């Protein structure tokens, strides 16, 4: 059964006993529909507070995540709480395998980090390029697309990779015993290392999200 993902701040307002809950090692699945785009996201994560079939994240905490967004696999780290913080670059390591570094710029543009789409909208592009030649327009658009992607990554409360890299990381996790997570941010002091046991709950949560 998929769990509803709710921020920790809400549960604290609803129930005094929530403050006694402790982060759980087990992996859980959550499903979310974007209120404006209807984009469906199913995520698998660990280290959340869990109670009564619900899963809660905490402010200023970071969580490993494996998710599918309209069928696309994404793997990385997300920030929790009512007001998620930008994540920046992160590192993942399964057991003694080589460390994976995921940069903020790898994060797909859209959804929760779509502020960049507004800053570099089609209407703004058309206004700036109205008097340009086709060559100048092509150069401008290429620069803006690169800037938009970097800006979105910097502002995003999640750092995720996709494609073959995401698939390779997932395969390592599936065959491993422990996943270690560290947030590098943007050249600031590194976070402490989060450690998450990989047990039967991981495959169960993946199956609930239909992640193969």
PDB file of C-alpha atoms in Angstrom:
ATOM      1  CA  UNK A   1       0.000   0.000   0.000  1.00  0.00           C
ATOM      2  CA  UNK A   2       1.415   3.368  -1.042  1.00  0.00           C
ATOM      3  CA  UNK A   3       1.927   5.928   1.690  1.00  0.00           C
ATOM      4  CA  UNK A   4       0.849   9.529   1.606  1.00  0.00           C
ATOM      5  CA  UNK A   5       3.815  11.876   1.902  1.00  0.00           C
ATOM      6  CA  UNK A   6       3.203  14.724   4.377  1.00  0.00           C
ATOM      7  CA  UNK A   7       5.612  17.289   5.774  1.00  0.00           C
ATOM      8  CA  UNK A   8       6.670  16.992   9.386  1.00  0.00           C
ATOM      9  CA  UNK A   9       5.399  20.458  10.274  1.00  0.00           C
ATOM     10  CA  UNK A  10       1.821  19.463   9.544  1.00  0.00           C
ATOM     11  CA  UNK A  11       1.819  16.414  11.760  1.00  0.00           C
ATOM     12  CA  UNK A  12       3.353  18.348  14.632  1.00  0.00           C
ATOM     13  CA  UNK A  13       0.449  20.748  14.450  1.00  0.00           C
ATOM     14  CA  UNK A  14      -2.040  17.883  14.460  1.00  0.00           C
ATOM     15  CA  UNK A  15      -0.603  15.614  17.101  1.00  0.00           C
ATOM     16  CA  UNK A  16       1.658  16.150  20.065  1.00  0.00           C
ATOM     17  CA  UNK A  17       2.767  12.541  20.012  1.00  0.00           C
ATOM     18  CA  UNK A  18       4.376  13.020  16.584  1.00  0.00           C
ATOM     19  CA  UNK A  19       7.383  14.650  18.227  1.00  0.00           C
ATOM     20  CA  UNK A  20       8.245  11.299  19.795  1.00  0.00           C
ATOM     21  CA  UNK A  21       8.472   9.527  16.433  1.00  0.00           C
ATOM     22  CA  UNK A  22      11.922   8.478  15.282  1.00  0.00           C
ATOM     23  CA  UNK A  23      13.242   8.194  11.703  1.00  0.00           C
ATOM     24  CA  UNK A  24      12.768   4.668  10.358  1.00  0.00           C
ATOM     25  CA  UNK A  25      15.267   2.599   8.390  1.00  0.00           C
ATOM     26  CA  UNK A  26      12.589   0.955   6.254  1.00  0.00           C
ATOM     27  CA  UNK A  27      11.974   2.146   2.696  1.00  0.00           C
ATOM     28  CA  UNK A  28       8.512   3.410   1.754  1.00  0.00           C
ATOM     29  CA  UNK A  29       6.739   4.457  -1.434  1.00  0.00           C
ATOM     30  CA  UNK A  30       4.797   7.696  -1.818  1.00  0.00           C
ATOM     31  CA  UNK A  31       2.694   8.943  -4.707  1.00  0.00           C
ATOM     32  CA  UNK A  32       2.074  12.584  -5.549  1.00  0.00           C
ATOM     33  CA  UNK A  33       0.128  14.429  -8.233  1.00  0.00           C
ATOM     34  CA  UNK A  34       1.187  17.957  -9.186  1.00  0.00           C
ATOM     35  CA  UNK A  35      -1.759  20.274  -8.537  1.00  0.00           C
ATOM     36  CA  UNK A  36      -1.172  22.269 -11.712  1.00  0.00           C
ATOM     37  CA  UNK A  37       0.367  19.911 -14.273  1.00  0.00           C
ATOM     38  CA  UNK A  38      -1.251  16.637 -13.093  1.00  0.00           C
ATOM     39  CA  UNK A  39       2.211  15.073 -13.347  1.00  0.00           C
ATOM     40  CA  UNK A  40       2.272  11.823 -11.350  1.00  0.00           C
ATOM     41  CA  UNK A  41       5.352  11.072  -9.253  1.00  0.00           C
ATOM     42  CA  UNK A  42       5.955   7.844  -7.338  1.00  0.00           C
ATOM     43  CA  UNK A  43       8.955   7.939  -5.006  1.00  0.00           C
ATOM     44  CA  UNK A  44      10.859   5.451  -2.868  1.00  0.00           C
ATOM     45  CA  UNK A  45      12.743   6.845   0.116  1.00  0.00           C
ATOM     46  CA  UNK A  46      14.090   6.007   3.579  1.00  0.00           C
ATOM     47  CA  UNK A  47      14.773   7.736   6.882  1.00  0.00           C
ATOM     48  CA  UNK A  48      11.334   9.340   7.148  1.00  0.00           C
ATOM     49  CA  UNK A  49       9.088   9.524  10.198  1.00  0.00           C
ATOM     50  CA  UNK A  50       6.338   6.923   9.856  1.00  0.00           C
ATOM     51  CA  UNK A  51       3.024   6.516  11.657  1.00  0.00           C
ATOM     52  CA  UNK A  52      -0.320   4.946  10.799  1.00  0.00           C
ATOM     53  CA  UNK A  53       0.569   4.321   7.174  1.00  0.00           C
ATOM     54  CA  UNK A  54       1.765   7.907   6.682  1.00  0.00           C
ATOM     55  CA  UNK A  55       5.295   9.100   5.955  1.00  0.00           C
ATOM     56  CA  UNK A  56       6.659  12.488   7.067  1.00  0.00           C
ATOM     57  CA  UNK A  57       9.844  14.380   6.211  1.00  0.00           C
ATOM     58  CA  UNK A  58      11.636  16.894   8.448  1.00  0.00           C
ATOM     59  CA  UNK A  59      12.905  20.402   7.817  1.00  0.00           C
ATOM     60  CA  UNK A  60      16.635  20.644   6.996  1.00  0.00           C
ATOM     61  CA  UNK A  61      16.905  16.882   6.530  1.00  0.00           C
ATOM     62  CA  UNK A  62      17.910  15.138   3.318  1.00  0.00           C
ATOM     63  CA  UNK A  63      16.582  11.852   1.979  1.00  0.00           C
ATOM     64  CA  UNK A  64      17.718   9.398  -0.699  1.00  0.00           C
ATOM     65  CA  UNK A  65      15.090   8.964  -3.384  1.00  0.00           C
ATOM     66  CA  UNK A  66      14.356   6.698  -6.329  1.00  0.00           C
ATOM     67  CA  UNK A  67      11.373   7.839  -8.342  1.00  0.00           C
ATOM     68  CA  UNK A  68       9.583   7.701 -11.637  1.00  0.00           C
ATOM     69  CA  UNK A  69       8.077  10.794 -13.220  1.00  0.00           C
ATOM     70  CA  UNK A  70       5.787   9.903 -16.113  1.00  0.00           C
ATOM     71  CA  UNK A  71       7.844   6.749 -16.628  1.00  0.00           C
ATOM     72  CA  UNK A  72      11.301   8.358 -16.359  1.00  0.00           C
ATOM     73  CA  UNK A  73      13.635   6.956 -13.671  1.00  0.00           C
ATOM     74  CA  UNK A  74      15.312   9.523 -11.411  1.00  0.00           C
ATOM     75  CA  UNK A  75      17.751   8.805  -8.554  1.00  0.00           C
ATOM     76  CA  UNK A  76      19.252  11.214  -6.047  1.00  0.00           C
ATOM     77  CA  UNK A  77      18.533  13.219  -2.894  1.00  0.00           C
ATOM     78  CA  UNK A  78      15.624  15.434  -1.827  1.00  0.00           C
ATOM     79  CA  UNK A  79      15.214  18.017   0.939  1.00  0.00           C
ATOM     80  CA  UNK A  80      12.361  17.598   3.421  1.00  0.00           C
ATOM     81  CA  UNK A  81      10.007  19.708   5.512  1.00  0.00           C
ATOM     82  CA  UNK A  82       7.445  22.439   4.869  1.00  0.00           C
ATOM     83  CA  UNK A  83      10.042  24.683   3.237  1.00  0.00           C
ATOM     84  CA  UNK A  84      12.555  22.409   1.421  1.00  0.00           C
ATOM     85  CA  UNK A  85      16.038  23.829   1.019  1.00  0.00           C
ATOM     86  CA  UNK A  86      18.114  23.759  -2.167  1.00  0.00           C
ATOM     87  CA  UNK A  87      20.214  20.595  -2.160  1.00  0.00           C
ATOM     88  CA  UNK A  88      23.178  21.226  -4.455  1.00  0.00           C
ATOM     89  CA  UNK A  89      25.674  18.521  -5.369  1.00  0.00           C
ATOM     90  CA  UNK A  90      25.415  15.167  -3.582  1.00  0.00           C
ATOM     91  CA  UNK A  91      27.282  11.880  -3.228  1.00  0.00           C
ATOM     92  CA  UNK A  92      25.899   8.345  -2.984  1.00  0.00           C
ATOM     93  CA  UNK A  93      27.866   5.226  -2.141  1.00  0.00           C
ATOM     94  CA  UNK A  94      26.674   1.639  -1.927  1.00  0.00           C
ATOM     95  CA  UNK A  95      28.820  -0.531   0.370  1.00  0.00           C
ATOM     96  CA  UNK A  96      32.451  -0.351  -0.826  1.00  0.00           C
ATOM     97  CA  UNK A  97      31.634   0.537  -4.421  1.00  0.00           C
ATOM     98  CA  UNK A  98      32.868   3.649  -6.171  1.00  0.00           C
ATOM     99  CA  UNK A  99      31.215   6.866  -5.006  1.00  0.00           C
ATOM    100  CA  UNK A 100      28.621   8.428  -7.284  1.00  0.00           C
ATOM    101  CA  UNK A 101      28.568  12.234  -7.476  1.00  0.00           C
ATOM    102  CA  UNK A 102      25.363  13.828  -8.748  1.00  0.00           C
ATOM    103  CA  UNK A 103      25.599  17.504  -9.632  1.00  0.00           C
ATOM    104  CA  UNK A 104      22.709  19.917  -9.259  1.00  0.00           C
ATOM    105  CA  UNK A 105      22.909  20.681 -12.976  1.00  0.00           C
ATOM    106  CA  UNK A 106      21.886  17.075 -13.756  1.00  0.00           C
ATOM    107  CA  UNK A 107      18.452  17.605 -12.203  1.00  0.00           C
ATOM    108  CA  UNK A 108      15.674  17.585 -14.826  1.00  0.00           C
ATOM    109  CA  UNK A 109      14.028  20.979 -15.261  1.00  0.00           C
ATOM    110  CA  UNK A 110      10.354  21.142 -14.347  1.00  0.00           C
ATOM    111  CA  UNK A 111       7.925  20.412 -11.521  1.00  0.00           C
ATOM    112  CA  UNK A 112       9.075  21.818  -8.176  1.00  0.00           C
ATOM    113  CA  UNK A 113      12.130  23.520  -9.697  1.00  0.00           C
ATOM    114  CA  UNK A 114      10.198  25.178 -12.538  1.00  0.00           C
ATOM    115  CA  UNK A 115      10.888  28.741 -11.309  1.00  0.00           C
ATOM    116  CA  UNK A 116      13.596  28.766 -13.966  1.00  0.00           C
ATOM    117  CA  UNK A 117      10.965  28.153 -16.635  1.00  0.00           C
ATOM    118  CA  UNK A 118       9.312  31.429 -15.628  1.00  0.00           C
ATOM    119  CA  UNK A 119      12.582  33.373 -15.598  1.00  0.00           C
ATOM    120  CA  UNK A 120      13.440  32.098 -19.090  1.00  0.00           C
ATOM    121  CA  UNK A 121       9.976  31.799 -20.610  1.00  0.00           C
ATOM    122  CA  UNK A 122       9.176  31.712 -24.338  1.00  0.00           C
ATOM    123  CA  UNK A 123       7.657  35.207 -24.168  1.00  0.00           C
ATOM    124  CA  UNK A 124      10.892  36.628 -22.731  1.00  0.00           C
ATOM    125  CA  UNK A 125      12.966  34.788 -25.335  1.00  0.00           C
ATOM    126  CA  UNK A 126      10.788  36.088 -28.164  1.00  0.00           C
ATOM    127  CA  UNK A 127      11.074  39.646 -26.867  1.00  0.00           C
ATOM    128  CA  UNK A 128      14.865  39.523 -26.662  1.00  0.00           C
ATOM    129  CA  UNK A 129      15.356  37.831 -30.043  1.00  0.00           C
ATOM    130  CA  UNK A 130      12.808  39.791 -32.077  1.00  0.00           C
ATOM    131  CA  UNK A 131      15.486  41.815 -33.910  1.00  0.00           C
ATOM    132  CA  UNK A 132      18.197  39.127 -34.069  1.00  0.00           C
ATOM    133  CA  UNK A 133      19.344  37.160 -37.081  1.00  0.00           C
ATOM    134  CA  UNK A 134      18.637  33.420 -37.095  1.00  0.00           C
ATOM    135  CA  UNK A 135      22.262  32.715 -36.169  1.00  0.00           C
ATOM    136  CA  UNK A 136      22.199  35.182 -33.271  1.00  0.00           C
ATOM    137  CA  UNK A 137      18.865  33.788 -32.102  1.00  0.00           C
ATOM    138  CA  UNK A 138      20.213  30.225 -32.119  1.00  0.00           C
ATOM    139  CA  UNK A 139      23.255  31.285 -30.084  1.00  0.00           C
ATOM    140  CA  UNK A 140      21.089  33.187 -27.608  1.00  0.00           C
ATOM    141  CA  UNK A 141      18.709  30.260 -27.124  1.00  0.00           C
ATOM    142  CA  UNK A 142      21.616  27.840 -26.567  1.00  0.00           C
ATOM    143  CA  UNK A 143      23.063  30.106 -23.855  1.00  0.00           C
ATOM    144  CA  UNK A 144      19.650  30.582 -22.217  1.00  0.00           C
ATOM    145  CA  UNK A 145      18.931  26.848 -22.162  1.00  0.00           C
ATOM    146  CA  UNK A 146      22.247  26.171 -20.422  1.00  0.00           C
ATOM    147  CA  UNK A 147      21.611  29.019 -17.967  1.00  0.00           C
ATOM    148  CA  UNK A 148      18.086  27.797 -17.265  1.00  0.00           C
ATOM    149  CA  UNK A 149      19.305  24.301 -16.473  1.00  0.00           C
ATOM    150  CA  UNK A 150      22.018  25.563 -14.110  1.00  0.00           C
ATOM    151  CA  UNK A 151      19.639  28.008 -12.424  1.00  0.00           C
ATOM    152  CA  UNK A 152      17.007  25.311 -11.930  1.00  0.00           C
ATOM    153  CA  UNK A 153      19.573  23.002 -10.344  1.00  0.00           C
ATOM    154  CA  UNK A 154      20.791  25.674  -7.933  1.00  0.00           C
ATOM    155  CA  UNK A 155      17.246  26.521  -6.796  1.00  0.00           C
ATOM    156  CA  UNK A 156      15.945  22.956  -6.686  1.00  0.00           C
ATOM    157  CA  UNK A 157      15.025  21.158  -3.422  1.00  0.00           C
ATOM    158  CA  UNK A 158      16.145  17.950  -5.105  1.00  0.00           C
ATOM    159  CA  UNK A 159      19.236  16.758  -6.936  1.00  0.00           C
ATOM    160  CA  UNK A 160      18.527  13.915  -9.340  1.00  0.00           C
ATOM    161  CA  UNK A 161      20.154  12.094 -12.205  1.00  0.00           C
ATOM    162  CA  UNK A 162      18.448  10.218 -15.010  1.00  0.00           C
ATOM    163  CA  UNK A 163      19.196   7.837 -17.882  1.00  0.00           C
ATOM    164  CA  UNK A 164      21.926   5.195 -17.749  1.00  0.00           C
ATOM    165  CA  UNK A 165      23.519   6.737 -14.648  1.00  0.00           C
ATOM    166  CA  UNK A 166      20.262   6.478 -12.684  1.00  0.00           C
ATOM    167  CA  UNK A 167      19.822   2.867 -13.819  1.00  0.00           C
ATOM    168  CA  UNK A 168      23.393   1.961 -12.787  1.00  0.00           C
ATOM    169  CA  UNK A 169      22.974   3.500  -9.327  1.00  0.00           C
ATOM    170  CA  UNK A 170      19.670   1.674  -8.836  1.00  0.00           C
ATOM    171  CA  UNK A 171      21.239  -1.654  -9.788  1.00  0.00           C
ATOM    172  CA  UNK A 172      24.011  -1.115  -7.231  1.00  0.00           C
ATOM    173  CA  UNK A 173      21.505  -0.274  -4.518  1.00  0.00           C
ATOM    174  CA  UNK A 174      19.460  -3.378  -5.320  1.00  0.00           C
ATOM    175  CA  UNK A 175      22.486  -5.624  -4.846  1.00  0.00           C
ATOM    176  CA  UNK A 176      23.922  -3.761  -1.854  1.00  0.00           C
ATOM    177  CA  UNK A 177      23.482  -3.790   1.914  1.00  0.00           C
ATOM    178  CA  UNK A 178      23.863  -0.107   2.821  1.00  0.00           C
ATOM    179  CA  UNK A 179      23.443   3.206   1.024  1.00  0.00           C
ATOM    180  CA  UNK A 180      25.440   6.195   2.238  1.00  0.00           C
ATOM    181  CA  UNK A 181      24.342   9.739   1.367  1.00  0.00           C
ATOM    182  CA  UNK A 182      26.248  13.011   1.695  1.00  0.00           C
ATOM    183  CA  UNK A 183      25.190  16.507   0.615  1.00  0.00           C
ATOM    184  CA  UNK A 184      28.048  18.610  -0.756  1.00  0.00           C
ATOM    185  CA  UNK A 185      25.943  21.702  -1.414  1.00  0.00           C
ATOM    186  CA  UNK A 186      27.746  24.433  -3.339  1.00  0.00           C
ATOM    187  CA  UNK A 187      31.236  24.409  -1.904  1.00  0.00           C
ATOM    188  CA  UNK A 188      30.020  24.811   1.672  1.00  0.00           C
ATOM    189  CA  UNK A 189      30.685  22.482   4.593  1.00  0.00           C
ATOM    190  CA  UNK A 190      29.683  18.921   3.775  1.00  0.00           C
ATOM    191  CA  UNK A 191      26.732  17.392   5.580  1.00  0.00           C
ATOM    192  CA  UNK A 192      27.103  14.447   7.889  1.00  0.00           C
ATOM    193  CA  UNK A 193      26.770  11.051   6.216  1.00  0.00           C
ATOM    194  CA  UNK A 194      23.334   9.455   6.196  1.00  0.00           C
ATOM    195  CA  UNK A 195      23.330   5.654   6.319  1.00  0.00           C
ATOM    196  CA  UNK A 196      20.372   3.620   5.110  1.00  0.00           C
ATOM    197  CA  UNK A 197      20.199  -0.196   5.341  1.00  0.00           C
ATOM    198  CA  UNK A 198      18.986  -1.867   2.152  1.00  0.00           C
ATOM    199  CA  UNK A 199      16.547  -4.621   3.108  1.00  0.00           C
ATOM    200  CA  UNK A 200      13.394  -6.306   1.815  1.00  0.00           C
ATOM    201  CA  UNK A 201      11.405  -3.087   2.267  1.00  0.00           C
ATOM    202  CA  UNK A 202      13.398  -1.550  -0.590  1.00  0.00           C
ATOM    203  CA  UNK A 203      12.198  -4.025  -3.225  1.00  0.00           C
ATOM    204  CA  UNK A 204       8.688  -3.868  -1.798  1.00  0.00           C
ATOM    205  CA  UNK A 205       8.595  -0.078  -2.187  1.00  0.00           C
ATOM    206  CA  UNK A 206      10.025  -0.307  -5.711  1.00  0.00           C
ATOM    207  CA  UNK A 207       7.295  -2.768  -6.683  1.00  0.00           C
ATOM    208  CA  UNK A 208       4.642  -0.425  -5.309  1.00  0.00           C
ATOM    209  CA  UNK A 209       5.965   2.278  -7.617  1.00  0.00           C
ATOM    210  CA  UNK A 210       6.247  -0.097 -10.544  1.00  0.00           C
ATOM    211  CA  UNK A 211      10.002   0.473 -10.768  1.00  0.00           C
ATOM    212  CA  UNK A 212      11.679  -2.492 -12.467  1.00  0.00           C
TER     213      UNK A 212
END
